[in-house]
Amino acid sequence: MTDPVIELENVRKVYDSGSTRVEALKGVNLRVRRGEFLMVVGPSGSGKSTLLHIMGALDTPTSGRVRIAGREISRLSDRELARIRSRYVGFVFQEFNLIETLTALENVMFPMTLAGREDEELAKRLLLKVGLSEEHFDKFPNQLSGGERQRVAIARALANDPEVILADEPTGQLDTRNSRRIIKVFRRLSDEGKTVVVVTHDLSLIEWADRVIVLRDGQIVEEGSPEEVSP
Amino acid sequence: MMITMKMAVRNIARRKVRSLITILGVAIGISAVVGVSSVAKGLQHDIRVAIGGSASLIVKSKTAPDPLSSALDQSVEEKVRRVPGVQRTVAVWFNNRVVTIGNRRTPIMIAAVEGGQYDFVVGSKVQPIRGRLPRDGEAALGSLVWNQMRPRVGDPVDLSGVRLRLAGEFRTSSQLANMCMITTLNSVKPLRGNGISCVFVQTRDPRRVKREIERRVPGVEAIETSKAVHNMVNSLRTVEVAGLVLSCIAGLVGGLGVANTMLMSVLERRREIGVMKAVGATKARVMKVFLMESLLISLAGGALGCLIGTAGTYALVQVIQKFKGKPITVCVTPDVILEGFLVAAGIGVLSGLYPAWKAAKVDPVKALRHE
Ligand SMILES: Nc1ncnc2c1ncn2[C@@H]1O[C@H](COP(=O)(O)OP(=O)(O)OP(=O)(O)O)[C@@H](O)[C@H]1O
Ligand SMILES: [Mg+2]
């Protein structure tokens, strides 16, 4: 239980689009511990999303080492990276990013399909677990409220029982009441043993985390418990 | 699998007008393929009937310039019959001789056909218009000679001492045959002895069997007959080539429509592609999702095209028959329909490949960034 779930060593990420060159991450060292609830905060453009994408094998660093589930990702093929995203991590996004042509239930089953093990009963249980009532299961995303959509997205992230949930501003499009509800879902998942990483710039949420990292200009400038980090 | 299928169907259903136009594009192409194929099949059918009903080779003596002046021993027929690929043989004896009917005498070409298989030798229907077609001991006159000699059915016919009974008058589409007298081979046995002129041969593969006969039977030459069959084979080629060209053009047009629609779909659904990748889709998987969609569109076009093609072809044939009064055979066989679907599937896969590859290449990080 001591080995880190995700380990970043001197990770740099440079976006080079010809004329402009942005250094989104400037040497980040980070270990995500098994079972912890980690929050990454920082101003807009500080590199939070970039960091999260790299942690979930959705993006690769320009330099530095990334180990996910003990495997160095720079050596992995498209198939193996896809496998990590399918089985080991679960992403949740600010815009919910549900597939519009699939119902709530089908959205949760989609990652199962990709992994080759569809289980409708499990998908239903996951939806109930994140607090979506059964009447919504067969609705399409555009028939659901923001809070409901984000619940579906969380259930989808849980579909293949991943080790880590990676959430990028999951409450960014929700009102305060719904934000609190959603963050409580993450807290409960963490209490049940899942590793949870949540990116946010809503500082009122950090009290729910075990550990907080403050990112500024692509660098970790502060790290500690919510109390330590709070201004 | 079920879910990706649902996605494809719903995406097609969601953009109704665009999908419908694309499907129609493919359908028009496929209906052209089906139409041309069924006409070609009909022609093929006609040719098979024509070849089956008449001789495709005539075996004559190598030294004779034509079958009419050829002379062979009747044993040749047996040898020809044993050549593989030969389905039927009919020996014929041609002779130009003075014929006496009543008190009229005139030189006529006599065609003595083995077993009275006149249709086979003439290559078209030999129609009795008076009396009947001759059996052993009988003869019949073509309509042209009949009009010239004006005999009566039952009159005695004298061929240098051989006496036959005049069975009737006949007519065929060949004017040459209408100037002949026909009888059976047995009827003229005293005149010809064991001699025949030539052997008419039926086969499905005239080219090969011709070579085979000339190799196995000494002193003979086999010539291919019926110009009509040749012409038909030629027109079949034309139809087939035209069909191929048409299918390619139709396929190209339909395929471009599908490719365009799929490219638009990929552009619009970049975020969705990013999501698929984020939840674990490989590049190959993303390609499959989009290929499935283009295949579905094309197959829908294929199904519609088969319907339009079949209905349209029959309708067109009705119209043409009304104006030309000439029956046209079209065969919408299962393999014509299968061909339509195969072309459609080909269109679906080929035109879907580039858009699917574009989709697979989408960078999920860029696609998922909020604008
Ligand atoms: N694909 C890209 N091309 C060019 N620059 C990029 C790209 N992605 C990110 N950046 C830049 O990298 C920096 C970090 O971006 P990132 O999205 O990680 O920030 P963030 O902390 O998530 O911001 P926000 O809170 O607004 O989501 C920004 O300056 C951004 O403009
Ligand atoms: Mg961000």
Coordinates of N, CA, C and O in Angstrom, one line a residue, chain A residues 164-228:
Chain A
V164 N -7.7 5.0 -9.8 CA -7.7 6.5 -9.6 C -8.8 7.2 -10.3 O -9.1 6.8 -11.5
I165 N -9.5 8.2 -9.6 CA -10.4 9.0 -10.3 C -9.7 10.4 -10.5 O -9.2 11.0 -9.6
L166 N -9.6 10.9 -11.8 CA -9.0 12.1 -12.1 C -10.1 13.1 -12.5 O -10.7 12.9 -13.6
A167 N -10.4 14.2 -11.7 CA -11.5 15.0 -12.1 C -10.9 16.5 -12.3 O -10.2 17.0 -11.5
D168 N -11.3 17.0 -13.5 CA -10.8 18.3 -13.9 C -12.0 19.3 -13.7 O -12.9 19.4 -14.5
E169 N -11.9 20.2 -12.7 CA -12.9 21.1 -12.4 C -14.3 20.5 -12.4 O -15.2 21.0 -13.2
P170 N -14.6 19.5 -11.7 CA -15.9 18.8 -11.8 C -17.0 19.6 -11.4 O -18.2 19.3 -11.7
T171 N -16.8 20.7 -10.6 CA -17.9 21.5 -10.1 C -17.9 22.8 -10.8 O -18.7 23.7 -10.5
G172 N -17.1 23.0 -11.9 CA -16.9 24.3 -12.5 C -18.2 24.8 -13.2 O -18.3 26.0 -13.3
Q173 N -19.1 24.0 -13.5 CA -20.3 24.4 -14.2 C -21.5 24.2 -13.3 O -22.7 24.2 -13.8
L174 N -21.3 24.0 -12.0 CA -22.4 23.7 -11.1 C -22.6 24.9 -10.1 O -21.6 25.6 -9.7
D175 N -23.8 25.1 -9.6 CA -24.0 26.1 -8.5 C -23.4 25.5 -7.2 O -23.0 24.3 -7.1
T176 N -23.4 26.3 -6.2 CA -22.8 26.0 -4.9 C -23.4 24.7 -4.3 O -22.7 23.8 -3.9
R177 N -24.7 24.6 -4.4 CA -25.4 23.5 -3.7 C -25.0 22.2 -4.4 O -24.6 21.2 -3.8
N178 N -25.0 22.2 -5.8 CA -24.7 21.0 -6.5 C -23.2 20.7 -6.4 O -22.8 19.5 -6.4
S179 N -22.3 21.8 -6.3 CA -20.9 21.6 -6.2 C -20.6 20.8 -4.9 O -19.9 19.8 -4.9
R180 N -21.3 21.2 -3.8 CA -21.1 20.5 -2.6 C -21.5 19.0 -2.7 O -20.8 18.1 -2.2
R181 N -22.6 18.8 -3.3 CA -23.1 17.4 -3.5 C -22.1 16.6 -4.2 O -21.8 15.4 -3.8
I182 N -21.6 17.1 -5.3 CA -20.7 16.4 -6.1 C -19.4 16.1 -5.4 O -18.8 15.0 -5.4
I183 N -18.9 17.1 -4.7 CA -17.6 16.9 -4.0 C -17.8 15.9 -2.9 O -16.8 15.1 -2.6
K184 N -19.0 15.8 -2.3 CA -19.3 14.8 -1.3 C -19.2 13.4 -1.9 O -18.7 12.4 -1.2
V185 N -19.6 13.3 -3.1 CA -19.5 12.0 -3.8 C -18.1 11.5 -3.9 O -17.7 10.4 -3.6
F186 N -17.2 12.5 -4.3 CA -15.8 12.2 -4.4 C -15.2 11.8 -3.0 O -14.4 10.9 -2.9
R187 N -15.6 12.5 -2.0 CA -15.1 12.3 -0.7 C -15.5 10.8 -0.3 O -14.7 10.1 0.3
R188 N -16.8 10.4 -0.6 CA -17.2 9.1 -0.2 C -16.4 8.0 -0.9 O -16.0 7.0 -0.4
L189 N -16.2 8.3 -2.2 CA -15.4 7.3 -3.0 C -14.0 7.2 -2.4 O -13.5 6.1 -2.3
S190 N -13.4 8.3 -2.0 CA -12.1 8.2 -1.4 C -12.2 7.5 -0.1 O -11.3 6.6 0.2
D191 N -13.2 7.7 0.7 CA -13.4 7.0 2.0 C -13.5 5.5 1.7 O -13.1 4.7 2.6
E192 N -14.1 5.1 0.6 CA -14.2 3.7 0.3 C -13.0 3.1 -0.3 O -13.0 1.9 -0.7
G193 N -11.9 3.9 -0.4 CA -10.6 3.3 -0.8 C -10.1 3.8 -2.2 O -9.0 3.4 -2.5
K194 N -10.9 4.5 -2.9 CA -10.4 5.0 -4.2 C -9.4 6.1 -4.0 O -9.6 6.9 -3.1
T195 N -8.5 6.2 -5.0 CA -7.6 7.4 -5.0 C -8.3 8.4 -5.8 O -8.8 8.1 -6.9
V196 N -8.4 9.6 -5.3 CA -9.1 10.7 -6.0 C -8.2 11.9 -6.2 O -7.6 12.4 -5.2
V197 N -8.1 12.4 -7.4 CA -7.4 13.7 -7.7 C -8.4 14.6 -8.3 O -9.0 14.3 -9.3
V198 N -8.6 15.8 -7.6 CA -9.6 16.8 -8.1 C -8.8 18.1 -8.4 O -8.1 18.6 -7.5
V199 N -9.0 18.6 -9.6 CA -8.4 19.9 -9.9 C -9.5 20.9 -9.8 O -10.7 20.7 -10.2
T200 N -9.2 22.0 -9.1 CA -10.3 23.1 -9.0 C -9.6 24.4 -8.7 O -8.4 24.5 -8.4
H201 N -10.3 25.5 -9.0 CA -9.8 26.8 -8.5 C -10.8 27.3 -7.5 O -10.7 28.5 -7.1
D202 N -11.7 26.5 -7.0 CA -12.7 26.9 -6.0 C -12.1 26.5 -4.6 O -12.1 25.4 -4.2
L203 N -11.5 27.5 -4.0 CA -10.8 27.3 -2.8 C -11.7 26.8 -1.6 O -11.3 26.2 -0.6
S204 N -13.0 27.1 -1.8 CA -13.9 26.7 -0.7 C -14.1 25.2 -0.6 O -14.7 24.6 0.3
L205 N -13.6 24.5 -1.6 CA -13.7 23.0 -1.7 C -12.6 22.3 -1.0 O -12.7 21.1 -0.7
I206 N -11.5 23.0 -0.8 CA -10.3 22.3 -0.4 C -10.4 21.6 1.0 O -9.7 20.6 1.3
E207 N -11.3 22.0 1.8 CA -11.5 21.4 3.1 C -11.8 19.9 3.1 O -11.6 19.2 4.0
W208 N -12.3 19.5 1.9 CA -12.7 18.1 1.7 C -11.5 17.2 1.4 O -11.6 16.0 1.5
A209 N -10.4 17.8 1.0 CA -9.3 17.0 0.6 C -8.4 16.5 1.7 O -8.5 17.0 2.9
D210 N -7.6 15.4 1.5 CA -6.6 15.0 2.4 C -5.3 15.8 2.3 O -4.6 16.1 3.2
R211 N -5.1 16.2 1.0 CA -3.8 16.9 0.7 C -4.1 17.9 -0.4 O -4.9 17.6 -1.3
V212 N -3.4 19.0 -0.4 CA -3.7 20.0 -1.4 C -2.3 20.4 -2.0 O -1.3 20.5 -1.3
I213 N -2.3 20.6 -3.3 CA -1.2 21.1 -4.0 C -1.5 22.4 -4.7 O -2.6 22.5 -5.3
V214 N -0.7 23.4 -4.6 CA -0.9 24.7 -5.2 C 0.0 24.8 -6.4 O 1.2 24.7 -6.3
L215 N -0.6 25.0 -7.6 CA 0.2 25.1 -8.8 C 0.2 26.6 -9.3 O -0.8 27.2 -9.2
R216 N 1.4 27.1 -9.6 CA 1.4 28.4 -10.2 C 2.5 28.5 -11.3 O 3.6 28.0 -11.1
D217 N 2.1 29.0 -12.5 CA 3.0 29.0 -13.6 C 3.7 27.7 -13.9 O 4.9 27.7 -14.1
G218 N 3.0 26.7 -13.8 CA 3.6 25.4 -14.1 C 4.5 24.8 -13.0 O 5.2 23.8 -13.3
Q219 N 4.4 25.3 -11.8 CA 5.3 24.8 -10.8 C 4.4 24.6 -9.5 O 3.5 25.3 -9.2
I220 N 4.8 23.6 -8.7 CA 4.2 23.4 -7.4 C 4.8 24.4 -6.5 O 6.0 24.3 -6.2
V221 N 4.0 25.3 -5.9 CA 4.5 26.3 -5.1 C 4.2 26.1 -3.6 O 4.8 26.7 -2.7
E222 N 3.2 25.2 -3.4 CA 2.9 24.9 -2.0 C 2.2 23.5 -1.9 O 1.6 23.1 -2.9
E223 N 2.4 22.9 -0.8 CA 1.8 21.6 -0.6 C 1.6 21.3 0.8 O 2.4 21.6 1.7
G224 N 0.4 20.7 1.1 CA 0.2 20.3 2.5 C -1.3 20.0 2.8 O -2.1 19.8 1.8
S225 N -1.7 19.9 4.0 CA -3.0 19.6 4.4 C -3.9 20.8 4.1 O -3.3 21.9 4.0
P226 N -5.2 20.7 4.0 CA -6.0 21.9 3.7 C -5.8 23.0 4.7 O -5.7 24.2 4.3
E227 N -5.6 22.7 6.0 CA -5.3 23.7 7.0 C -4.0 24.5 6.7 O -4.0 25.7 6.8
E228 N -3.0 23.7 6.3 CA -1.7 24.3 6.1 C -1.7 25.3 4.9 O -1.1 26.3 4.9

